[in-house]
mmCIF file of C-alpha atoms and ligand atoms in Angstrom:
data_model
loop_
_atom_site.group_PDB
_atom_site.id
_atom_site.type_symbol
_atom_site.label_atom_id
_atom_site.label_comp_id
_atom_site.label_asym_id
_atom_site.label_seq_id
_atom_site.Cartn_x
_atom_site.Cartn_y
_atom_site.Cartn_z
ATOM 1 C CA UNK E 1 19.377 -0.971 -5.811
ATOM 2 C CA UNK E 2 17.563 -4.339 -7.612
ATOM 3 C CA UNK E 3 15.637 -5.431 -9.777
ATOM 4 C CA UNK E 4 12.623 -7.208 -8.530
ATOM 5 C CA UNK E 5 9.006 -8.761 -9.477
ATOM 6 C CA UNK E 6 6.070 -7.836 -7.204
ATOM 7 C CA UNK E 7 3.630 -9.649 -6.555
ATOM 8 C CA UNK E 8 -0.646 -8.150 -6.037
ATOM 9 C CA UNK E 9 -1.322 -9.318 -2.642
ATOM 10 C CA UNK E 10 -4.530 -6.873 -2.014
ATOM 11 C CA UNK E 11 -5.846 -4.277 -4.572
ATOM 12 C CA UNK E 12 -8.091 -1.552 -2.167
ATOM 13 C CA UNK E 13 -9.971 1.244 -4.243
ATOM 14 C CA UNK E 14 -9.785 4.631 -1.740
ATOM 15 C CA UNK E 15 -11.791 6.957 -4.178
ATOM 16 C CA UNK E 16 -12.678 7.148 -8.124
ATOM 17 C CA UNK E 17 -9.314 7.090 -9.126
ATOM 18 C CA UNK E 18 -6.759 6.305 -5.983
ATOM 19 C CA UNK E 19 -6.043 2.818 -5.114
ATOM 20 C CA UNK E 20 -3.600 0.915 -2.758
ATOM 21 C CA UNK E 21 -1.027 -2.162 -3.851
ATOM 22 C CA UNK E 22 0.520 -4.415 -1.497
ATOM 23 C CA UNK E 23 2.553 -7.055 -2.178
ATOM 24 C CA UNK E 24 3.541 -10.735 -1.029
ATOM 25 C CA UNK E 25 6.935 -9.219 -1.403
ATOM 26 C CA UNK E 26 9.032 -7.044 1.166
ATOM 27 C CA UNK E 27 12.075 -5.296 0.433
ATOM 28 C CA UNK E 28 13.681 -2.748 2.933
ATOM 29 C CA UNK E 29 13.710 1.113 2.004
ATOM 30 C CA UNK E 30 14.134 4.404 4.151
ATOM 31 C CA UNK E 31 10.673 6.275 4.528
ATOM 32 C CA UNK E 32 9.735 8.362 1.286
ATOM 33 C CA UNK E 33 12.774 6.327 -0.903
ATOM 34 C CA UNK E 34 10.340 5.298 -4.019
ATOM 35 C CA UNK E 35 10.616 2.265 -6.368
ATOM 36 C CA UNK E 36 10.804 2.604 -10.737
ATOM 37 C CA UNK E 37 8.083 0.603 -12.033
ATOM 38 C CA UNK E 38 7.998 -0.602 -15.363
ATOM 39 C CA UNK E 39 4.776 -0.189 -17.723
ATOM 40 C CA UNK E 40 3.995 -1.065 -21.415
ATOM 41 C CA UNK E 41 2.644 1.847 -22.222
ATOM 42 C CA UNK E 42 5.834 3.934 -21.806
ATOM 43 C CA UNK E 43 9.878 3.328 -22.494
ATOM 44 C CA UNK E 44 10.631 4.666 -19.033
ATOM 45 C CA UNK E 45 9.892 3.850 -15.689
ATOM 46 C CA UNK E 46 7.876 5.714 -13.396
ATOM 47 C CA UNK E 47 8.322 6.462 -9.963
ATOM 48 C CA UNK E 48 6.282 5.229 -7.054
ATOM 49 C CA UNK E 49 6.799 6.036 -2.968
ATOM 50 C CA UNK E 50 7.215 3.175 -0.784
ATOM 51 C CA UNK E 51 5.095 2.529 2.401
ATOM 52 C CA UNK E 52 3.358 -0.381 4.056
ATOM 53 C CA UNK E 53 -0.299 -1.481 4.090
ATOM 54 C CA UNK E 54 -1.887 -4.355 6.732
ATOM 55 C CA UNK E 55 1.924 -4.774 7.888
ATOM 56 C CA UNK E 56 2.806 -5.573 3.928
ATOM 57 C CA UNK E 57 4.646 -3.773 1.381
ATOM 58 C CA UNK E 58 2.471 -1.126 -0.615
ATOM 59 C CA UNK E 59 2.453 1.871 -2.747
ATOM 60 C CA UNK E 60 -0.680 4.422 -3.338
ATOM 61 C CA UNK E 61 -1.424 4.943 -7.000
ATOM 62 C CA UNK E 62 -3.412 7.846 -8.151
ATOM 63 C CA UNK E 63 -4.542 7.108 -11.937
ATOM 64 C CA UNK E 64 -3.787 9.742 -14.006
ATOM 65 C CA UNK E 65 -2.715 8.610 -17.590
ATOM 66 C CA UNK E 66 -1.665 5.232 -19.428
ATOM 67 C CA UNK E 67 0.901 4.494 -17.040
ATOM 68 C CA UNK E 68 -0.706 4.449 -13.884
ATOM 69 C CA UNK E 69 -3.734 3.203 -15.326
ATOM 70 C CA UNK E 70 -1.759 -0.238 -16.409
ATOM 71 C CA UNK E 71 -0.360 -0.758 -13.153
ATOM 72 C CA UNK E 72 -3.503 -0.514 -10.592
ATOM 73 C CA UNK E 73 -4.648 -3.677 -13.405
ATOM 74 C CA UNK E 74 -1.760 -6.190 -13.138
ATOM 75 C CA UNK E 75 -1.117 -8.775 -10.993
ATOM 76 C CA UNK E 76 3.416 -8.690 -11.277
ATOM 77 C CA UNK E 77 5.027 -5.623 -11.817
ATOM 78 C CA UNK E 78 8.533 -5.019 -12.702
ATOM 79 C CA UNK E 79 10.362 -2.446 -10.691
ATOM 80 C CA UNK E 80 13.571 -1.571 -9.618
ATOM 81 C CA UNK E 81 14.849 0.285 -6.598
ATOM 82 C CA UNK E 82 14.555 1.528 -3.899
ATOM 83 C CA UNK E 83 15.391 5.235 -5.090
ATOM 84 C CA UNK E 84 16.158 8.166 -3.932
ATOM 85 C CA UNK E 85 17.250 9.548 -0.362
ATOM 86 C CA UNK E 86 15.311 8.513 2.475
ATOM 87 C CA UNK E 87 13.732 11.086 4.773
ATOM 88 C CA UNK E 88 14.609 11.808 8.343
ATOM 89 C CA UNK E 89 12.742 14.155 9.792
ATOM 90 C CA UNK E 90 14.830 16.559 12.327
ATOM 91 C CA UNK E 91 13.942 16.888 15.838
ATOM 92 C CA UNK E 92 10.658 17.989 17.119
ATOM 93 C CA UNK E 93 6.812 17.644 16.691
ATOM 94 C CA UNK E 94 5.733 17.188 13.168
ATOM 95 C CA UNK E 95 3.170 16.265 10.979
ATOM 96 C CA UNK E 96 3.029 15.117 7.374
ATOM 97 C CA UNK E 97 0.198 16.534 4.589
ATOM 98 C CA UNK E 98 -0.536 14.299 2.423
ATOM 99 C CA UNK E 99 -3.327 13.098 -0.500
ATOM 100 C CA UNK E 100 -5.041 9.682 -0.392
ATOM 101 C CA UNK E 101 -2.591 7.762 -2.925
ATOM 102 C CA UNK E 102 0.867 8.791 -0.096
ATOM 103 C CA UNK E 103 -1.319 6.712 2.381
ATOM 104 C CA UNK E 104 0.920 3.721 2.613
ATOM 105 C CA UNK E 105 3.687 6.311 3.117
ATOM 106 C CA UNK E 106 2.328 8.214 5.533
ATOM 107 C CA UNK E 107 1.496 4.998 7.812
ATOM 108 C CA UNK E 108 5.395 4.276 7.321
ATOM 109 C CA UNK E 109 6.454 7.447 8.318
ATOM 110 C CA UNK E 110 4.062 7.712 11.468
ATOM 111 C CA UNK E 111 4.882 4.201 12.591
ATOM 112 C CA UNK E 112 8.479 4.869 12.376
ATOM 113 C CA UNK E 113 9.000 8.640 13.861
ATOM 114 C CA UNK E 114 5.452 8.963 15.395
ATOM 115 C CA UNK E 115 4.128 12.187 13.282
ATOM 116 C CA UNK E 116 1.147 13.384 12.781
ATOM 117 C CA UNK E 117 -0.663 12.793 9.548
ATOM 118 C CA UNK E 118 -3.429 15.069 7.950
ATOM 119 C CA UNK E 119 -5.356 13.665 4.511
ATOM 120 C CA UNK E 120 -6.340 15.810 2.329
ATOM 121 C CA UNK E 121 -8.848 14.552 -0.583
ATOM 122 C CA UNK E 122 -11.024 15.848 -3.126
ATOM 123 C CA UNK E 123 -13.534 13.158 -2.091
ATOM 124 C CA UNK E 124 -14.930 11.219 0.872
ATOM 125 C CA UNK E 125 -12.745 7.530 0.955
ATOM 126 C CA UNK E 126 -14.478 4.315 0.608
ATOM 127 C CA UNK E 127 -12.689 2.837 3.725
ATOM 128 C CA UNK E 128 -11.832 4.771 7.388
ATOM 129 C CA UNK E 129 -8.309 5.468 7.730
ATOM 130 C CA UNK E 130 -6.285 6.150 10.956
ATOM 131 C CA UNK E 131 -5.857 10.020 10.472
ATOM 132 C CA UNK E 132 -7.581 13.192 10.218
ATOM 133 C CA UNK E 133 -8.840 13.717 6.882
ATOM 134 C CA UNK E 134 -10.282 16.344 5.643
ATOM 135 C CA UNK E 135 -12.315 16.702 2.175
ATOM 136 C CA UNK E 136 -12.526 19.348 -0.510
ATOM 137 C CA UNK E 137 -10.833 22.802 -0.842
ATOM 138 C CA UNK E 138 -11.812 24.857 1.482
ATOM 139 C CA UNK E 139 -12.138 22.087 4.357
ATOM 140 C CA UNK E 140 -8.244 21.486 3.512
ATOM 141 C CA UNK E 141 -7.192 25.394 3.383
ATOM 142 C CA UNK E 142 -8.968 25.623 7.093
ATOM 143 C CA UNK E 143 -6.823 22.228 8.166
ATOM 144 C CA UNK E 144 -3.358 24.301 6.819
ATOM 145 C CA UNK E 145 -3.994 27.460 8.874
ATOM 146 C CA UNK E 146 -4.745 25.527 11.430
ATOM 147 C CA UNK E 147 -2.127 23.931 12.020
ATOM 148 C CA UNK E 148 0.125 25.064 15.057
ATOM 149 C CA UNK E 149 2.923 24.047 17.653
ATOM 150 C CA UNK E 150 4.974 22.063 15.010
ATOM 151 C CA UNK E 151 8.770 21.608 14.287
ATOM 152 C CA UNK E 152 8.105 20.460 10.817
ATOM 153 C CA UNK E 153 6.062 19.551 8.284
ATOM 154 C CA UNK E 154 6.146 17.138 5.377
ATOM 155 C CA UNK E 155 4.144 17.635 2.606
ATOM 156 C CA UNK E 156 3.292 15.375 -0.246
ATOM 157 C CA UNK E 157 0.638 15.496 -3.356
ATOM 158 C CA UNK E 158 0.369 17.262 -6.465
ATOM 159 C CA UNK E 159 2.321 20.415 -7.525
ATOM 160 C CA UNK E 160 -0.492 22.459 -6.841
ATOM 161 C CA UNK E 161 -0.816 21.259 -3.404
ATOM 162 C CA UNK E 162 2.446 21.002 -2.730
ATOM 163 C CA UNK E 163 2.966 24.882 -3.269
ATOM 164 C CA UNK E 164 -0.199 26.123 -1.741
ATOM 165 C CA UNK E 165 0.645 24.363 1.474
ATOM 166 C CA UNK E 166 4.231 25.797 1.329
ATOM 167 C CA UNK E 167 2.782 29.122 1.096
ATOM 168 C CA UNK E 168 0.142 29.188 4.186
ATOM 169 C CA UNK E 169 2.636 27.037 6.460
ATOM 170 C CA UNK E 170 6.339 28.196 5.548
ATOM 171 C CA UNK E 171 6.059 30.696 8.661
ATOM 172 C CA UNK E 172 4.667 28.416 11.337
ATOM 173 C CA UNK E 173 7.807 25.577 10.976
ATOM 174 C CA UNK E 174 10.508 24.165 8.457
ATOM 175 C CA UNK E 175 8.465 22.638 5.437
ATOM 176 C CA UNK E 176 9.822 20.173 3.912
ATOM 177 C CA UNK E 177 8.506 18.839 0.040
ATOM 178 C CA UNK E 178 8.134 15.924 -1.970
ATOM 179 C CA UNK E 179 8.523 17.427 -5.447
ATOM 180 C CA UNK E 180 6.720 15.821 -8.518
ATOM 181 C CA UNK E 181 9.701 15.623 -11.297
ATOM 182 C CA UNK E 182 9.893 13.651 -14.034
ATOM 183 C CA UNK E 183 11.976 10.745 -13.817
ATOM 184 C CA UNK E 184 13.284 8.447 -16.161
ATOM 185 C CA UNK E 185 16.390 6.592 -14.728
ATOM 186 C CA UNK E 186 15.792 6.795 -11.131
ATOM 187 C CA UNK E 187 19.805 6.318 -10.810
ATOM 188 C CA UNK E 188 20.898 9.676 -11.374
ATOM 189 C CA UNK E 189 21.881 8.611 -14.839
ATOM 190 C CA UNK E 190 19.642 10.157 -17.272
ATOM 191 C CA UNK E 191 19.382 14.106 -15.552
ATOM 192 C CA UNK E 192 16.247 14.032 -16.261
ATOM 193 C CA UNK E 193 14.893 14.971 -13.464
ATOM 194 C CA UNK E 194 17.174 18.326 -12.984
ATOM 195 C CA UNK E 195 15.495 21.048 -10.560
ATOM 196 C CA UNK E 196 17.211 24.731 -9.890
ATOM 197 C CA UNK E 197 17.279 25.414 -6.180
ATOM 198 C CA UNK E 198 18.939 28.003 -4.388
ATOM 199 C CA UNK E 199 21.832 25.690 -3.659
ATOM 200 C CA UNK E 200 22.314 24.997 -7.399
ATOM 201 C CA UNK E 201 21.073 21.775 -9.727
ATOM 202 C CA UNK E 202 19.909 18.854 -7.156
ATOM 203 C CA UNK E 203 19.287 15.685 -9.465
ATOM 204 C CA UNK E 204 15.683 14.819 -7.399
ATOM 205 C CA UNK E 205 15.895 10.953 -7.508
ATOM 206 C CA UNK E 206 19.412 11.354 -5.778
ATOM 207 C CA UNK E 207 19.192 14.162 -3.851
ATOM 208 C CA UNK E 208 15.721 14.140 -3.106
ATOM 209 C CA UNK E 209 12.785 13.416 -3.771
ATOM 210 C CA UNK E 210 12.469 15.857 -0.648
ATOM 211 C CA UNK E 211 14.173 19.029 -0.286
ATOM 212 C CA UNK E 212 13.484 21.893 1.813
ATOM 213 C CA UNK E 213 10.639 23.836 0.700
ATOM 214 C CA UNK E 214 12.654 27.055 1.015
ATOM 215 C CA UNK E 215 15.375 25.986 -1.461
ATOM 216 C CA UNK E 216 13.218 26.130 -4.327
ATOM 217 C CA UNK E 217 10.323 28.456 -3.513
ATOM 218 C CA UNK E 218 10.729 32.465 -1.443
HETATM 219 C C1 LIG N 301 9.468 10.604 -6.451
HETATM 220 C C2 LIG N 301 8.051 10.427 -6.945
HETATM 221 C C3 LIG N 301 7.183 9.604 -6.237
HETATM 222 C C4 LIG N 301 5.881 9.421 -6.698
HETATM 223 N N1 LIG N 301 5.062 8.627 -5.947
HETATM 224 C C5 LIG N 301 3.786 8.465 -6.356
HETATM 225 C C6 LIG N 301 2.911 7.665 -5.570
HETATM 226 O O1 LIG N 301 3.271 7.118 -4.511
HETATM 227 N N2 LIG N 301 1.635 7.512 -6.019
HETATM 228 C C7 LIG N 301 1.202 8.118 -7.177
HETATM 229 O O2 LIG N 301 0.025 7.938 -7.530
HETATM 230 N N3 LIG N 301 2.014 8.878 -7.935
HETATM 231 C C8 LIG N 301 3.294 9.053 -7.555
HETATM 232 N N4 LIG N 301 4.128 9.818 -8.326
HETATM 233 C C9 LIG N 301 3.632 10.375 -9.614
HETATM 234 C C10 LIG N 301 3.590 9.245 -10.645
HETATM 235 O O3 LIG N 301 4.886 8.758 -10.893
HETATM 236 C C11 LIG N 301 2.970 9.777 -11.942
HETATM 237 O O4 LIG N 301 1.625 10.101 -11.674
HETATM 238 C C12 LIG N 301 2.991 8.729 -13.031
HETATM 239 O O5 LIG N 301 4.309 8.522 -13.464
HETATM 240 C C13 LIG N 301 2.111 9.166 -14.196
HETATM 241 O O6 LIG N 301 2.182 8.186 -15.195
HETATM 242 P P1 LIG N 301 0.995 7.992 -16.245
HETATM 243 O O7 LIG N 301 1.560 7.195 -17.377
HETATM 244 O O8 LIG N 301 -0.226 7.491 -15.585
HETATM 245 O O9 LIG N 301 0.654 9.433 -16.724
HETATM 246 P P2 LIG N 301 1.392 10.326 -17.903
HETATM 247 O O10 LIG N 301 0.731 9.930 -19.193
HETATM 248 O O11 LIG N 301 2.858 10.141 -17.759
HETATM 249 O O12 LIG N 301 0.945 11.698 -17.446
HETATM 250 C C14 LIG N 301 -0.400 12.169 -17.475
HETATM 251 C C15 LIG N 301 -0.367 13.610 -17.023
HETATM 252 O O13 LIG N 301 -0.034 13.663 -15.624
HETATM 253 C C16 LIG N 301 0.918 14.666 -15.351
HETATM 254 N N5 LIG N 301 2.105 14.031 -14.753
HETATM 255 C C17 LIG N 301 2.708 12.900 -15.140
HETATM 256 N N6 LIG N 301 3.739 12.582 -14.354
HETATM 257 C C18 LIG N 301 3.800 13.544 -13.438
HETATM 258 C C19 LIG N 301 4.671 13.803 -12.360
HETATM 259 N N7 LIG N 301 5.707 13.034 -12.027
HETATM 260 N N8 LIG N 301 4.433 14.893 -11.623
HETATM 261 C C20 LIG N 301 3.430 15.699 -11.916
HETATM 262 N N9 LIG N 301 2.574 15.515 -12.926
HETATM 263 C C21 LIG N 301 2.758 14.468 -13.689
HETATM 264 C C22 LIG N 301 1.190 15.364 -16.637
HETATM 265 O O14 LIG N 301 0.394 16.553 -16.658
HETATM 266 C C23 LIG N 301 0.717 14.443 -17.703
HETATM 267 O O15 LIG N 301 0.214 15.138 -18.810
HETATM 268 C C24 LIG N 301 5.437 10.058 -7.890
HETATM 269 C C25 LIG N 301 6.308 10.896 -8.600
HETATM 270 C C26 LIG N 301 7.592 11.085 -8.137
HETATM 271 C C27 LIG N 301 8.515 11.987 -8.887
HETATM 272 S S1 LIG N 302 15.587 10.309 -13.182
HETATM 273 FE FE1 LIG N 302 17.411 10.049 -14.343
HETATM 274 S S2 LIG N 302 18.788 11.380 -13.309
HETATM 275 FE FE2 LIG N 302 17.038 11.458 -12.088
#
């Protein structure tokens, strides 16, 4: 864990509001681990997932308040990290389902453990991309039933998301989630970022960010 300045090496806009950062910077992580990055428009930190992009350090960042608007705009951000437990998937065939900002993610994840990787977006991207993607509701419902012959699935995106893909693929393989907490510390110092599961309280930027679908939802 460390405290580190990153540098803007390319700023790429993927729709309306999702963009990717890389950086001249590298620092090793485990896939999904996430770094806190510091903002002025908030005390605490927030949390971003680690990937690569063009071979480079990155993170996808989907703009949806002060925060996240701030950092797609600066050139150095403060962070610290990495956070959190890294994921490794178990044996098998699997595939991770993702949104368009967990792209640098998803290309670490499939160039480490060779998974598949479905997009799913709200809108068409401005640039092609290396997976399946599919666009709009319905066109991403179709993609989760179809979906068969898997060990496991990752899935990653808002809470929304997150829960509706739980539901339609919890019987076809083990699902495993990136949930959406909170965080404030990133250290496991604050407990702000508590969740219940069936195994009792799991502090997610220690014990997770992932978890086993089935530990927090039937
Ligand atoms: C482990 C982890 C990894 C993440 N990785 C990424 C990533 O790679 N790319 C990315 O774009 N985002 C990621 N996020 C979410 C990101 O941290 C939040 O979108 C960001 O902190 C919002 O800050 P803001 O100031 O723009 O918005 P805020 O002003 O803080 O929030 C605006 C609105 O967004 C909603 N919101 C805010 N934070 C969250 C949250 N954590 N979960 C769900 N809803 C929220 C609330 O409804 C809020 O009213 C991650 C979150 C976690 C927990
Ligand atoms: S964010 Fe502070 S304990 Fe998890």
């Amino acid at each position: 864990m460390e405290n580190f300045s990153l540098t803007r090496s390319e700023l790429v806009q993927l729709t309306a509001d999702t963009f990717i950062i890389s950086f001249n910077e590298w620092i090793d992580f485990e896939p999904i681990q996430f770094i806190m990055i510091e903002t002025e428009t908030s005390i605490v930190r927030k949390p971003f997932g680690l990937g690569r992009w063009n071979g480079k350090l990155a993170i996808g960042v989907q703009i949806i308040g002060p925060g996240t608007n701030y950092i797609v705009q600066q050139s150095v951000l403060e962070a610290h990290g990495p956070c959190g437990k890294g994921f490794v998937p178990p044996e098998g065939k699997g595939a991770m389902i993702a949104t368009p900002a967990c792209l640098p993610m998803a290309l670490d994840l499939h160039k480490r453990y060779g998974c598949d990787v479905f997009i799913g977006s709200l809108e068409e991207l401005s640039i092609e991309i290396p997976f399946p993607l599919v666009v709009g509701d319905e066109a991403f419902l179709n993609l989760l039933r179809s979906l068969e012959g898997y060990d496991w699935f990752l899935v990653i995106g808002s809470d929304q998301m997150e829960k509706i893909s739980y539901d339609i693929l919890k019987g076809k393989a083990e699902v495993f989630v990136s949930f959406n907490e909170y965080m404030a510390c990133g250290i496991g110092a604050c407990r702000g970022c508590a969740k219940e599961t069936k195994n009792g309280l799991k502090h997610l930027c220690i014990d997770g960010p992932v978890l086993r679908g089935e530990e927090v939802w039937s």
